[in-house]
Short mmCIF file of C-alpha atoms in Angstrom, two decimals:
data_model
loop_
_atom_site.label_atom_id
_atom_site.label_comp_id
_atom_site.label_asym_id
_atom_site.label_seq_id
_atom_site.Cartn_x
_atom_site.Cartn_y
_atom_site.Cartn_z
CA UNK L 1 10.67 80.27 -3.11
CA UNK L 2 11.39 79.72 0.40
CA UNK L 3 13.96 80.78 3.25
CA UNK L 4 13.16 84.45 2.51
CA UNK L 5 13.56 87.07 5.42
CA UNK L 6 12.04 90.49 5.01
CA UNK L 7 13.63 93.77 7.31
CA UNK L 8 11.77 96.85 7.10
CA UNK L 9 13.57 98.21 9.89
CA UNK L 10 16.57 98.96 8.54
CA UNK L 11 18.48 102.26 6.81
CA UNK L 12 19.81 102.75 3.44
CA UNK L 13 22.96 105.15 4.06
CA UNK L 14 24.93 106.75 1.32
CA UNK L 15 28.12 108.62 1.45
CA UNK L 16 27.99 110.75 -1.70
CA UNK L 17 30.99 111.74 -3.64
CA UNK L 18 33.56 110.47 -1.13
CA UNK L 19 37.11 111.12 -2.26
CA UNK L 20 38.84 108.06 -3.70
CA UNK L 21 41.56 107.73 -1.80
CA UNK L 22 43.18 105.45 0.74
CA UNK L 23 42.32 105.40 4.27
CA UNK L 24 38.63 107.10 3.49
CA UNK L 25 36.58 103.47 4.26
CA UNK L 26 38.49 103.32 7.34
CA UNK L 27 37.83 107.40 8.75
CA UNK L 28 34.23 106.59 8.18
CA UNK L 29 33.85 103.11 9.50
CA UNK L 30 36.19 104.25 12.66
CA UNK L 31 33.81 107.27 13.34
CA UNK L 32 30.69 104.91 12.93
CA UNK L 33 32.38 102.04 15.66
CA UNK L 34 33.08 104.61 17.84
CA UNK L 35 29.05 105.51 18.15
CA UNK L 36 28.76 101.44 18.48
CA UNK L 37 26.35 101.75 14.64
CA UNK L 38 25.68 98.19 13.88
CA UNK L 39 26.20 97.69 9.76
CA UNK L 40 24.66 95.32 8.29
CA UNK L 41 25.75 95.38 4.54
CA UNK L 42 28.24 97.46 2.81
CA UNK L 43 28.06 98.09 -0.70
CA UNK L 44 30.65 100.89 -2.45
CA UNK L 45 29.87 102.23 -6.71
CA UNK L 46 32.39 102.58 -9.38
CA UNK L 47 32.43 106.34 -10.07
CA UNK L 48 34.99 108.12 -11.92
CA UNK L 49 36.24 111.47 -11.27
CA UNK L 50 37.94 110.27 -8.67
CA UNK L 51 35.06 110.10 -6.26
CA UNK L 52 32.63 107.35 -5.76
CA UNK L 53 29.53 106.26 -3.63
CA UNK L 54 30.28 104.03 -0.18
CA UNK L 55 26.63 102.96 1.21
CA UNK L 56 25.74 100.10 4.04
CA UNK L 57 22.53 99.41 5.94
CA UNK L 58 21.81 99.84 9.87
CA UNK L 59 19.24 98.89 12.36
CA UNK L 60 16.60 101.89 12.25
CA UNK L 61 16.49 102.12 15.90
CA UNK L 62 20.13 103.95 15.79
CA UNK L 63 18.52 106.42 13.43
CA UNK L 64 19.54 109.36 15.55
CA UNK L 65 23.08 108.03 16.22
CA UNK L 66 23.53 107.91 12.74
CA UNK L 67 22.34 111.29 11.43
CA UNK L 68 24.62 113.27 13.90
CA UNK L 69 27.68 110.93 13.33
CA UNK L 70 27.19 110.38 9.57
CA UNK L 71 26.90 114.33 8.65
CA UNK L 72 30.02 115.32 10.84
CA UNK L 73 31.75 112.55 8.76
CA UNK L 74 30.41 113.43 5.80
CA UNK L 75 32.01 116.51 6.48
CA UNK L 76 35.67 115.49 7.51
CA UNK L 77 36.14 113.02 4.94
CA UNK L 78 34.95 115.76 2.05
CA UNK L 79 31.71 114.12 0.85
CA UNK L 80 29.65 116.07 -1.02
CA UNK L 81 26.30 114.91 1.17
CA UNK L 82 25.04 111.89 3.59
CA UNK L 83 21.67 110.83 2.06
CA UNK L 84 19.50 108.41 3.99
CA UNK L 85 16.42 106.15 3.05
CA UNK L 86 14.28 104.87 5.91
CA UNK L 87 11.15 103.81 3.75
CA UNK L 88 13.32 100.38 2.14
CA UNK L 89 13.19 96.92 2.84
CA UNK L 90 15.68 94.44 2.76
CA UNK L 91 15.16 91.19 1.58
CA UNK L 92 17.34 88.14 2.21
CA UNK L 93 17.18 84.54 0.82
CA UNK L 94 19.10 81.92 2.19
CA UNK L 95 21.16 79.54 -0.01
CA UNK L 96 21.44 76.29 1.01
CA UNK L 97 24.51 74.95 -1.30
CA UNK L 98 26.69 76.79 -3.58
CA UNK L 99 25.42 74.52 -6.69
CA UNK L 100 22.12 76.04 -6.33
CA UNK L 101 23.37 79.83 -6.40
CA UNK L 102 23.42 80.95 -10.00
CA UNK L 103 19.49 79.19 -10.40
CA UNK L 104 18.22 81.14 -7.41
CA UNK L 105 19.82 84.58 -8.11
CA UNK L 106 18.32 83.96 -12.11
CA UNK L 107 14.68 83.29 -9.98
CA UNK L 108 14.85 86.22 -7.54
CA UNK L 109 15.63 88.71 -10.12
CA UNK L 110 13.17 87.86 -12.34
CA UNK L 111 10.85 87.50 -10.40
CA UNK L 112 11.68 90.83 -8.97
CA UNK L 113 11.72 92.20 -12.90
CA UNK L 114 8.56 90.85 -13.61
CA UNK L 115 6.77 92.74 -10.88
CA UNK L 116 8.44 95.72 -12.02
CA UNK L 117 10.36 96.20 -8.86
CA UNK L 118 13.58 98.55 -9.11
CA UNK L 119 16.31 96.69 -6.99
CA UNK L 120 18.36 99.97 -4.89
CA UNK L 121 21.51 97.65 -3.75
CA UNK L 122 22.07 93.86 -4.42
CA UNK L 123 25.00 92.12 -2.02
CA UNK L 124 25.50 87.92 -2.37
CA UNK L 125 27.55 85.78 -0.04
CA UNK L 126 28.13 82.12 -0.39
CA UNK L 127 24.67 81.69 2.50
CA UNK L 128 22.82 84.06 1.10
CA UNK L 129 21.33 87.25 -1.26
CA UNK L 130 20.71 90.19 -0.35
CA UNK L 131 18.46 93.35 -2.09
CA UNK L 132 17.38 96.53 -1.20
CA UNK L 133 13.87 97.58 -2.34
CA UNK L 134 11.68 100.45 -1.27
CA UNK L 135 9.41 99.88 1.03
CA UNK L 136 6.27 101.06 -1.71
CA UNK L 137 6.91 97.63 -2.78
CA UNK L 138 7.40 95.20 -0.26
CA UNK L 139 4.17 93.55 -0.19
CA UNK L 140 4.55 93.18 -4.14
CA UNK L 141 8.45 91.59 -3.76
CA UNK L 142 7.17 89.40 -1.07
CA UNK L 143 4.01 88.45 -3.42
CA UNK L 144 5.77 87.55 -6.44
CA UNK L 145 8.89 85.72 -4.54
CA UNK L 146 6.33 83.52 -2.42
CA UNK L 147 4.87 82.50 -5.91
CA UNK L 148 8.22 82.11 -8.03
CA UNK O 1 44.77 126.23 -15.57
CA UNK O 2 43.02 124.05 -13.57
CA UNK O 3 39.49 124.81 -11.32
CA UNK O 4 37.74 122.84 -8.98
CA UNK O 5 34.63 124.62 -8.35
CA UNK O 6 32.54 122.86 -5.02
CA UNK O 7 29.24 124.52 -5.41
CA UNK O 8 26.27 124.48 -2.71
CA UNK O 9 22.65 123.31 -3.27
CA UNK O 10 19.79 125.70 -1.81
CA UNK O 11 16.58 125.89 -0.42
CA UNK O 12 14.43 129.05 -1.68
CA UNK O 13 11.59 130.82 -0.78
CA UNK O 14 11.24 129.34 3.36
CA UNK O 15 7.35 129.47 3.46
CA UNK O 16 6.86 133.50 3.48
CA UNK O 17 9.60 134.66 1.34
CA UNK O 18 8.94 133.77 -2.14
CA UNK O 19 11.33 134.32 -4.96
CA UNK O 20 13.13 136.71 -1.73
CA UNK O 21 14.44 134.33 0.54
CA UNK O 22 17.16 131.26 0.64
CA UNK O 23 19.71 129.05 2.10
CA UNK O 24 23.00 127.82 1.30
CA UNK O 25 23.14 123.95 2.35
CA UNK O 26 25.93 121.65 2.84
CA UNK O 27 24.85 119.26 -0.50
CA UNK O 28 27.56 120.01 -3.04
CA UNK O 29 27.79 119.66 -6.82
CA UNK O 30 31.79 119.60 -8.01
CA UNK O 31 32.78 121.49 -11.10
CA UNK O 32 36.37 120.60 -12.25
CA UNK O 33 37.74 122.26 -15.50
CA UNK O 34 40.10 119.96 -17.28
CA UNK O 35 41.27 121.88 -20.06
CA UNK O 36 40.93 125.22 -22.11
CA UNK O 37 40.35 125.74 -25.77
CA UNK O 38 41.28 127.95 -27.88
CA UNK O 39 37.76 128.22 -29.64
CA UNK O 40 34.64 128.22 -28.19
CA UNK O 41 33.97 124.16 -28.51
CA UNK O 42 32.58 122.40 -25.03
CA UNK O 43 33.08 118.97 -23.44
CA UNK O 44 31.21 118.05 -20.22
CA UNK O 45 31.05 114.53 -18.72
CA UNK O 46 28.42 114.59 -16.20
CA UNK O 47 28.73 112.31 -12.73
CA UNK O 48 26.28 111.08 -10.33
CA UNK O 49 22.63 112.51 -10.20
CA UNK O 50 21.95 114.14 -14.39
CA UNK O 51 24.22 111.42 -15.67
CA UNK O 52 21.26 110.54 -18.33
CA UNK O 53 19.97 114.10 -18.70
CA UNK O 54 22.87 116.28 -18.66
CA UNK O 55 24.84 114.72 -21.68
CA UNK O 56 24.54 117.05 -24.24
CA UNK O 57 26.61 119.86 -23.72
CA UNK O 58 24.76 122.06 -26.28
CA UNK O 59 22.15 122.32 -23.42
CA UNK O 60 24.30 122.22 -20.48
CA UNK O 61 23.24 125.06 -18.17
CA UNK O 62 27.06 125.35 -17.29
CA UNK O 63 28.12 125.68 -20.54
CA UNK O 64 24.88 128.00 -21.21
CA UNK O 65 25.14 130.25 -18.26
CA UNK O 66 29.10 130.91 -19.77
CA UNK O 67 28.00 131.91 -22.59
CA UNK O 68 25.31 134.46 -21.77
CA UNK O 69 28.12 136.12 -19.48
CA UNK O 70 30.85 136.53 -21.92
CA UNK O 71 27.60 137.83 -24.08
CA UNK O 72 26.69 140.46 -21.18
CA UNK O 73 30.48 141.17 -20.42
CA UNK O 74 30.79 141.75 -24.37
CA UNK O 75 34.08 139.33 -24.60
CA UNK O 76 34.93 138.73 -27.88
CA UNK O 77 35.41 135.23 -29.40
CA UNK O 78 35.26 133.51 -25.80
CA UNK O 79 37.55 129.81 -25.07
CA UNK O 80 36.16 126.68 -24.51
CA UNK O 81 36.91 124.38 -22.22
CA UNK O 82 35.95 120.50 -20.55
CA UNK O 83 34.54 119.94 -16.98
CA UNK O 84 33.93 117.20 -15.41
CA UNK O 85 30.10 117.58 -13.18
CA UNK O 86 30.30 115.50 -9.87
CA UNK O 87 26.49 116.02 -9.19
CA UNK O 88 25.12 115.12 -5.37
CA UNK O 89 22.05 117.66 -6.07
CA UNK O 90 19.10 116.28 -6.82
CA UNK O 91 18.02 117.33 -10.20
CA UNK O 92 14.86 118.59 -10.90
CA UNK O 93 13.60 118.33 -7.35
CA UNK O 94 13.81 122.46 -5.41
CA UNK O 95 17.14 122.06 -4.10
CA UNK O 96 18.74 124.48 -6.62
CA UNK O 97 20.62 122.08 -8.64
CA UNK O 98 19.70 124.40 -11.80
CA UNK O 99 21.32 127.17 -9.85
CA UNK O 100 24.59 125.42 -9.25
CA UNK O 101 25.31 125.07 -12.58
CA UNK O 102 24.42 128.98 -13.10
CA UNK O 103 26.64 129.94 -10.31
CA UNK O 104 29.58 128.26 -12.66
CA UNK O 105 29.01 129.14 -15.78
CA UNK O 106 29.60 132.59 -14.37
CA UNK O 107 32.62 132.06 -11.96
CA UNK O 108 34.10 130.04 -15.08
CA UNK O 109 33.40 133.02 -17.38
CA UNK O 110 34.99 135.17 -15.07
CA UNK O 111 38.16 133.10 -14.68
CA UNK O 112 38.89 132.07 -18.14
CA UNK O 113 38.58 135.39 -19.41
CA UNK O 114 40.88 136.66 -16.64
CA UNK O 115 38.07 139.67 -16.05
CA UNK O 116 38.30 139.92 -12.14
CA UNK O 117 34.76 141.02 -11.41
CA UNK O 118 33.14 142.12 -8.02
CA UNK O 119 30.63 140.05 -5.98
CA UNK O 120 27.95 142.14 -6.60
CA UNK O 121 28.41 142.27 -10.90
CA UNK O 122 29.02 138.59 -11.03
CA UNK O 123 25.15 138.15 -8.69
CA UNK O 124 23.84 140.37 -11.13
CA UNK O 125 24.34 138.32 -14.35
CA UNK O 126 23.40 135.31 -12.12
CA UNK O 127 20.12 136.64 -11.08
CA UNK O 128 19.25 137.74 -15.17
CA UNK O 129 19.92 134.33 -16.27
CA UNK O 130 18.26 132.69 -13.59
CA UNK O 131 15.24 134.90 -13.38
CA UNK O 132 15.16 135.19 -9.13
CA UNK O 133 17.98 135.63 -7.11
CA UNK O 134 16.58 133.54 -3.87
CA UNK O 135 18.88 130.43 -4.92
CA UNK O 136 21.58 132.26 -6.58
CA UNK O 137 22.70 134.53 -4.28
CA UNK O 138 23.10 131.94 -1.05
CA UNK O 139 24.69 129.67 -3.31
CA UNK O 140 27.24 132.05 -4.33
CA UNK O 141 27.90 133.69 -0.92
CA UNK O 142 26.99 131.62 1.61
CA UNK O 143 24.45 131.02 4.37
CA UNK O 144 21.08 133.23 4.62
CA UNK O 145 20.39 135.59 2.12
CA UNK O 146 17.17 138.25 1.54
CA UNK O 147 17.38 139.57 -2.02
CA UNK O 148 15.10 141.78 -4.09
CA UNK O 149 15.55 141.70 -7.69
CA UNK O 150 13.87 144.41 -9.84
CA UNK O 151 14.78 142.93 -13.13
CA UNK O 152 17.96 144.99 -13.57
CA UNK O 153 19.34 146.17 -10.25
CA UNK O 154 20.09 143.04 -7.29
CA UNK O 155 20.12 144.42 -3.91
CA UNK O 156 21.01 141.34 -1.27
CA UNK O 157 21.49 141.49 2.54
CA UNK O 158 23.18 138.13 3.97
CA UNK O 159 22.27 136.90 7.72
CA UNK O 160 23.93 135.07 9.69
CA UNK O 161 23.96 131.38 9.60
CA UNK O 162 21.63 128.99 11.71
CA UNK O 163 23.45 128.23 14.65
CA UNK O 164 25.17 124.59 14.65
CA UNK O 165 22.26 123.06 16.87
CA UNK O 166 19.97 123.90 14.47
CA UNK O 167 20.06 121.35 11.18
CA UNK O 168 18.12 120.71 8.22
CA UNK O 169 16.17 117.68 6.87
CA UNK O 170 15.52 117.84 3.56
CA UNK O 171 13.11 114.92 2.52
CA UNK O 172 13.38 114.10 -1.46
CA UNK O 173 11.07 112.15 -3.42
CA UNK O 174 11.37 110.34 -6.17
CA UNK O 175 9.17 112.16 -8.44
CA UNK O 176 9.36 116.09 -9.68
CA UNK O 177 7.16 118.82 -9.66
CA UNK O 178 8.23 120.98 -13.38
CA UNK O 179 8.68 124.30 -12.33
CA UNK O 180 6.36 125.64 -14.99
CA UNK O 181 3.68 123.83 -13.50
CA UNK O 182 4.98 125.48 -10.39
CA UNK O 183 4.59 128.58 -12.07
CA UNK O 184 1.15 127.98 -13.83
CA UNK O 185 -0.73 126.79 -10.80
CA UNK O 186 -0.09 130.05 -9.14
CA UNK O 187 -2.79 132.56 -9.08
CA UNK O 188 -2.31 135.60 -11.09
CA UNK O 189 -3.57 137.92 -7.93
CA UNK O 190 -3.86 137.47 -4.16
CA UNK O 191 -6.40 138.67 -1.98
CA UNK O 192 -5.43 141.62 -0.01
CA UNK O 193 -5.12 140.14 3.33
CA UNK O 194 -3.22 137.30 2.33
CA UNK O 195 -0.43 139.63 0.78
CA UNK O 196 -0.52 141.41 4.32
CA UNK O 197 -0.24 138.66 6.04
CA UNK O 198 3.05 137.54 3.64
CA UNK O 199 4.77 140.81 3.90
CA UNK O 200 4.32 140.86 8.13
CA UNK O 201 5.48 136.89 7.91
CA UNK O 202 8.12 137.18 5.77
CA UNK O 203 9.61 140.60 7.87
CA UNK O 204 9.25 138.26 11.26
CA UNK O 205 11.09 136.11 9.93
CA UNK O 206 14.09 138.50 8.49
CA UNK O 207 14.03 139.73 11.99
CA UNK O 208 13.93 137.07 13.70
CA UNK O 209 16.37 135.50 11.62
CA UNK O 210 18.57 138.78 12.44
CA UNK O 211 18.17 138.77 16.23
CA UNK O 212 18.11 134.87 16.64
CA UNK O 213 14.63 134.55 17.56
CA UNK O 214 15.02 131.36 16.42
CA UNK O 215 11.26 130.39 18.62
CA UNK O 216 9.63 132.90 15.68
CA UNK O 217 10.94 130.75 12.52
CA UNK O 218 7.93 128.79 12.75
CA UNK O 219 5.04 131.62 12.88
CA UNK O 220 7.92 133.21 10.67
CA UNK O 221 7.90 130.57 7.63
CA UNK O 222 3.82 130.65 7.45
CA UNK O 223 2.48 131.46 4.01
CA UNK O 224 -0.39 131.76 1.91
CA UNK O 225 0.90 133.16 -1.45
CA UNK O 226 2.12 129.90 -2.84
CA UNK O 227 2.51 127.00 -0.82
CA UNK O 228 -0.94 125.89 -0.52
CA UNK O 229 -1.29 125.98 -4.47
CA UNK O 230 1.80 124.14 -4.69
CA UNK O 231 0.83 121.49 -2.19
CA UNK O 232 -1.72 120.59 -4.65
CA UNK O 233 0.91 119.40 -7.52
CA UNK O 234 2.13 116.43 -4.76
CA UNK O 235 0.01 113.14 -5.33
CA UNK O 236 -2.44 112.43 -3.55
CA UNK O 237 -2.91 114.92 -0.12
CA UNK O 238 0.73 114.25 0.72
CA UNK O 239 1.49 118.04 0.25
CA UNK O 240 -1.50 119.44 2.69
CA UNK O 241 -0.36 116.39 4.79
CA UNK O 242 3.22 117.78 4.93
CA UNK O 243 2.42 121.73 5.74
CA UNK O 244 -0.43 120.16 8.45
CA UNK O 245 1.54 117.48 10.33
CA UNK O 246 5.10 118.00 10.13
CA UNK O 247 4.79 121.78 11.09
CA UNK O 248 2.80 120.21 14.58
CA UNK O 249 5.40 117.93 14.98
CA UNK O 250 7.22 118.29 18.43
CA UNK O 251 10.81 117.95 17.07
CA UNK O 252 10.18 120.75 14.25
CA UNK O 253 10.92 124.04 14.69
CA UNK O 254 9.57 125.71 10.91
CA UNK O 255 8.74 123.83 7.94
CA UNK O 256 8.54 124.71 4.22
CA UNK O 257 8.13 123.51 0.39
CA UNK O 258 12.02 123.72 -0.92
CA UNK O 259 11.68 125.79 -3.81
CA UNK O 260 9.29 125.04 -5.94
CA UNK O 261 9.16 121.74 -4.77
CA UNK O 262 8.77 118.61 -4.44
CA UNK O 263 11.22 118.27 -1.74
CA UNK O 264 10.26 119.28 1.95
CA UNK O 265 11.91 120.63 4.24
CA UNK O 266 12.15 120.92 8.06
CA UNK O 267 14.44 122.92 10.36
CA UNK O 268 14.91 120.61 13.51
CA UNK O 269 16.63 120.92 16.95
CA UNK O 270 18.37 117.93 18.85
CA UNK O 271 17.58 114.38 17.90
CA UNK O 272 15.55 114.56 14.57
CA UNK O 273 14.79 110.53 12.78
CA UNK O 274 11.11 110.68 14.28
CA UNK O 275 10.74 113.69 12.39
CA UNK O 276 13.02 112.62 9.28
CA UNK O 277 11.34 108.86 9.26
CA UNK O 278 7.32 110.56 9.41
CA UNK O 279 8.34 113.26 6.56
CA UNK O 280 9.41 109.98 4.28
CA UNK O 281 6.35 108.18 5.61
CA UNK O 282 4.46 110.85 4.08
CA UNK O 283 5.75 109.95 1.01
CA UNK O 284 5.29 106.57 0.95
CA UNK O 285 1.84 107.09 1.73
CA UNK O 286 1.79 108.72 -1.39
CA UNK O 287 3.07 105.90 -3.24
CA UNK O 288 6.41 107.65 -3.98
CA UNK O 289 9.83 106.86 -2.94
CA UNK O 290 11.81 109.01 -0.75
CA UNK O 291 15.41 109.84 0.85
CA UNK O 292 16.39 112.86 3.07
CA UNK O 293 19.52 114.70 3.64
CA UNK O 294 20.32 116.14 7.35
CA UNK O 295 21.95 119.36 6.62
CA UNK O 296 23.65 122.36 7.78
CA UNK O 297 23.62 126.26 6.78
CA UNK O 298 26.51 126.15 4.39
CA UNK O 299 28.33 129.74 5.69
CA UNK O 300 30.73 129.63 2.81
CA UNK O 301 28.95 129.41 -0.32
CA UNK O 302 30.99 128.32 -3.68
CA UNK O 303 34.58 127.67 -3.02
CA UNK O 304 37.05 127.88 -5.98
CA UNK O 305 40.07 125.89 -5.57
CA UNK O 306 42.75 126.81 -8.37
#
C-alpha cells in the first residue's frame, strides 16, 4: 500500500461519561477554541445510560493547554474523567477515488488484524482513513501496511 | 425511589502510608438504582470500563457488599433492586474501582432499608468487607484521609484537600498487577530500620500534609515497606524506572505506586505533559500501553442524588 502518513505526535483525548444531552459537544468544543486547541479528528461512542464517550485527537505540542482546559471542562460539563493517551499513532491513507474505498478499508484492516494490532479509533472521509494505534506498534502497522 | 450514586476512585497507600493512607480523586463511577423489589432478586447492567467482567450479578461487588450489610445490620428478608454501573474507573488497575462498588453496596443498604446510619457505622462495615480502610474511607468522605483499622474498631482523621495548584497524574497501563500477587510478594517481616524509617515518613507526611508543607510530600511519600517489592511485579524495570526517574523529575513534587498498583502516580505543580508524556514513555518502554488522567483531590467524596 501506498499514500500512508504516520503522526506520532498527536493526543488521544477522551471525555468519559459525558451527559447526553444537547448543547454538551458545543460547551466542550467552545472551551477548547477559546485555548486556540487544534482537533484533528473527532470521534463520539454509543453508550447507553444516557451518557456516552466524545474523544478527538490534537497536536502533542498543546499538551499542556489541553490538560488544564480539558479537566476544568470535564468538570463543568459533568464528565466522570478526561483520560489522555500520548504514546498512539495515527495513521492515515489517502484514497484516491471513491470506487476504490471499500477494497482499501478491507486491505488496511486486515492487514492491521493479521499483525495482531488492536485499532483504538477508526474515522473515514471520502480522501481518506484514518486509525488510531498505540504507539507499541507502530513500526509493526507500518511493516505490515508497506507489504499489503 | 430513585438513586443516583456518583462515587470517587482513590489512590491508597502514597509511598509511606500503607494500608493507612488515601485520596479521593475526581474519576467517578455512577450508580443509578432503577427499581426496587420486593424479594431479594438483583439486576445490574454494567457501562463503560467492567462491561465484560462485571455481568454476572451473582458476583457483583455492589450487589455483594449489600448483602453483607443487611447481614451485619441483621435486616430481615432484605429487597432487591436494578442499577445501572456507569464505570470511568479503571478496573483492576489501584485506583479503587473495587472500593467504589463497596462504598454502594453500603449507602444502597442503608437507603433501601430506610436505616439512617451515621458516617462512622456505615465506614465501619465498609472497612470489614473491604479488609483496609485507606480507599474506603476517602471515597466515602472526601479528600485526604489517615485511617487505622484494628479489625473491629475504624478510627479516621480527614485533612484537608491539596490545594487547587496542586493536581494529579495518574498514568494507567494496560496490563494489571492481581492484588494477591500484590499481597504474596510482600515480605512477611521488615528489618527494623526500614519500619523506622516508614513510621518517621509516613508522620512527615501527615504533618506536612496538615500544615501545608507541601515542599515535604516528596521526602514525605518515600518508602521501603512495599513499593520496591511491588515495583518488581511491572515488566521489565519499568517499576524501579518509575520510583527512580519520575520522583527526579523537575515538574514532580512526590510520586507513588497507586494502590497496589499498576498505575503510577505523580503529584505535579504548574504545567505537567513533560512529566505526564515521560511517565507513559515508561510504559511503552515496557511494551505496555498506557493513558493518564490529570486529577484533582475530590473534597466531596460520594454524592447521593435522590
Amino acid at each position: 500500500m501506498q499514500n500512508i502518513k504516520f503522526n506520532q505526535d498527536c493526543v488521544h483525548v477522551v471525555f468519559l461519561g459525558v451527559p447526553n444531552v444537547p448543547g454538551i459537544a458545543a460547551e466542550i468544543f467552545n472551551g477548547l477554541s477559546e485555548h486556540s486547541i487544534e482537533i484533528l479528528m473527532i470521534t463520539q461512542n454509543t453508550m447507553r445510560g444516557g451518557r456516552s464517550d466524545l474523544a478527538f485527537l490534537a497536536n502533542k505540542s498543546q499538551l499542556d493547554e489541553l490538560m488544564s482546559s480539558c479537566r476544568k471542562i470535564s468538570e463543568s460539563v459533568g464528565a466522570q474523567g478526561v483520560s489522555f493517551a500520548t504514546e498512539v499513532a495515527a495513521i492515515n491513507i489517502a484514497l484516491a477515488n471513491t470506487s476504490e474505498a471499500a477494497k482499501i478499508l478491507a486491505k488496511t484492516f486486515n492487514a492491521l488484524a493479521n499483525a495482531g494490532i488492536n485499532l483504538e479509533i477508526i474515522n473515514s472521509s471520502f480522501e481518506s482513513i484514518n486509525c488510531i494505534i498505540s504507539a507499541t506498534d507502530s513500526q509493526k502497522a507500518l511493516d505490515a501496511l508497506r507489504n499489503a | 425511589m430513585r438513586i443516583v450514586l456518583k462515587v470517587p476512585a482513590t489512590t491508597a497507600n502514597l509511598g509511606s502510608g500503607f494500608d493507612t493512607l488515601g485520596m479521593a480523586l475526581s474519576l467517578y463511577n455512577i450508580f443509578t438504582l432503577k427499581e426496587i423489589f420486593d424479594e431479594a432478586r438483583f439486576s445490574c447492567e454494567v457501562i463503560g470500563e467492567g462491561m465484560d467482567e462485571l455481568r454476572d450479578s451473582d458476583s457483583n461487588m455492589i450487589v455483594k457488599s449489600y448483602k453483607r450489610a443487611c447481614e451485619e445490620w441483621r435486616v430481615n428478608n432484605p429487597k432487591g433492586f436494578a442499577l445501572e454501573s456507569c464505570n470511568a474507573v479503571p478496573l483492576n488497575r489501584g485506583l479503587g474501582s473495587s472500593s467504589t462498588a463497596v462504598v454502594a453496596g453500603v449507602v444502597l443498604a442503608n437507603l433501601i432499608c430506610d436505616l439512617n446510619k451515621p458516617e462512622a457505622e456505615l465506614l465501619r462495615v465498609m472497612t470489614l468487607i473491604e479488609g483496609h480502610p485507606d480507599n474506603v474511607v476517602p471515597c466515602f468522605i472526601g479528600g485526604m484521609t489517615v485511617s487505622c483499622w484494628d479489625g473491629e474498631s475504624l478510627r479516621y482523621v480527614r485533612l484537608p484537600a491539596l490545594p487547587e495548584d496542586l493536581n494529579v497524574i495518574a498514568a494507567v497501563p494496560d496490563f494489571q498487577v492481581h492484588t494477591e500477587d500484590a499481597r504474596k510478594i510482600l515480605p512477611e517481616s521488615v528489618p527494623f530500620r526500614d519500619a523506622v524509617f516508614n513510621v518517621s515518613h509516613a508522620s512527615i507526611l501527615c504533618a506536612a500534609w496538615a500544615m501545608g508543607r507541601w515542599d515535604l510530600l516528596r521526602v514525605g511519600m518515600e518508602d521501603r515497606l512495599h513499593q520496591p517489592h511491588r515495583a518488581k511485579l511491572f515488566p521489565g524495570e519499568t517499576g524501579e524506572k518509575f520510583l527512580r526517574e519520575i520522583a527526579n523529575h523537575p515538574d514532580c513534587v512526590a510520586t507513588a505506586i497507586s494502590g497496589s498498583g499498576p498505575t503510577m502516580i505523580a503529584i505535579v505543580h504548574g504545567k505537567s505533559g513533560k512529566l505526564a508524556s515521560a511517565m507513559c514513555k515508561i510504559f511503552t518502554e515496557g511494551n505496555a500501553a498506557s493513558h493518564f488522567f490529570v486529577l484533582n483531590c475530590a473534597p466531596s467524596g460520594t454524592v447521593i442524588e435522590r
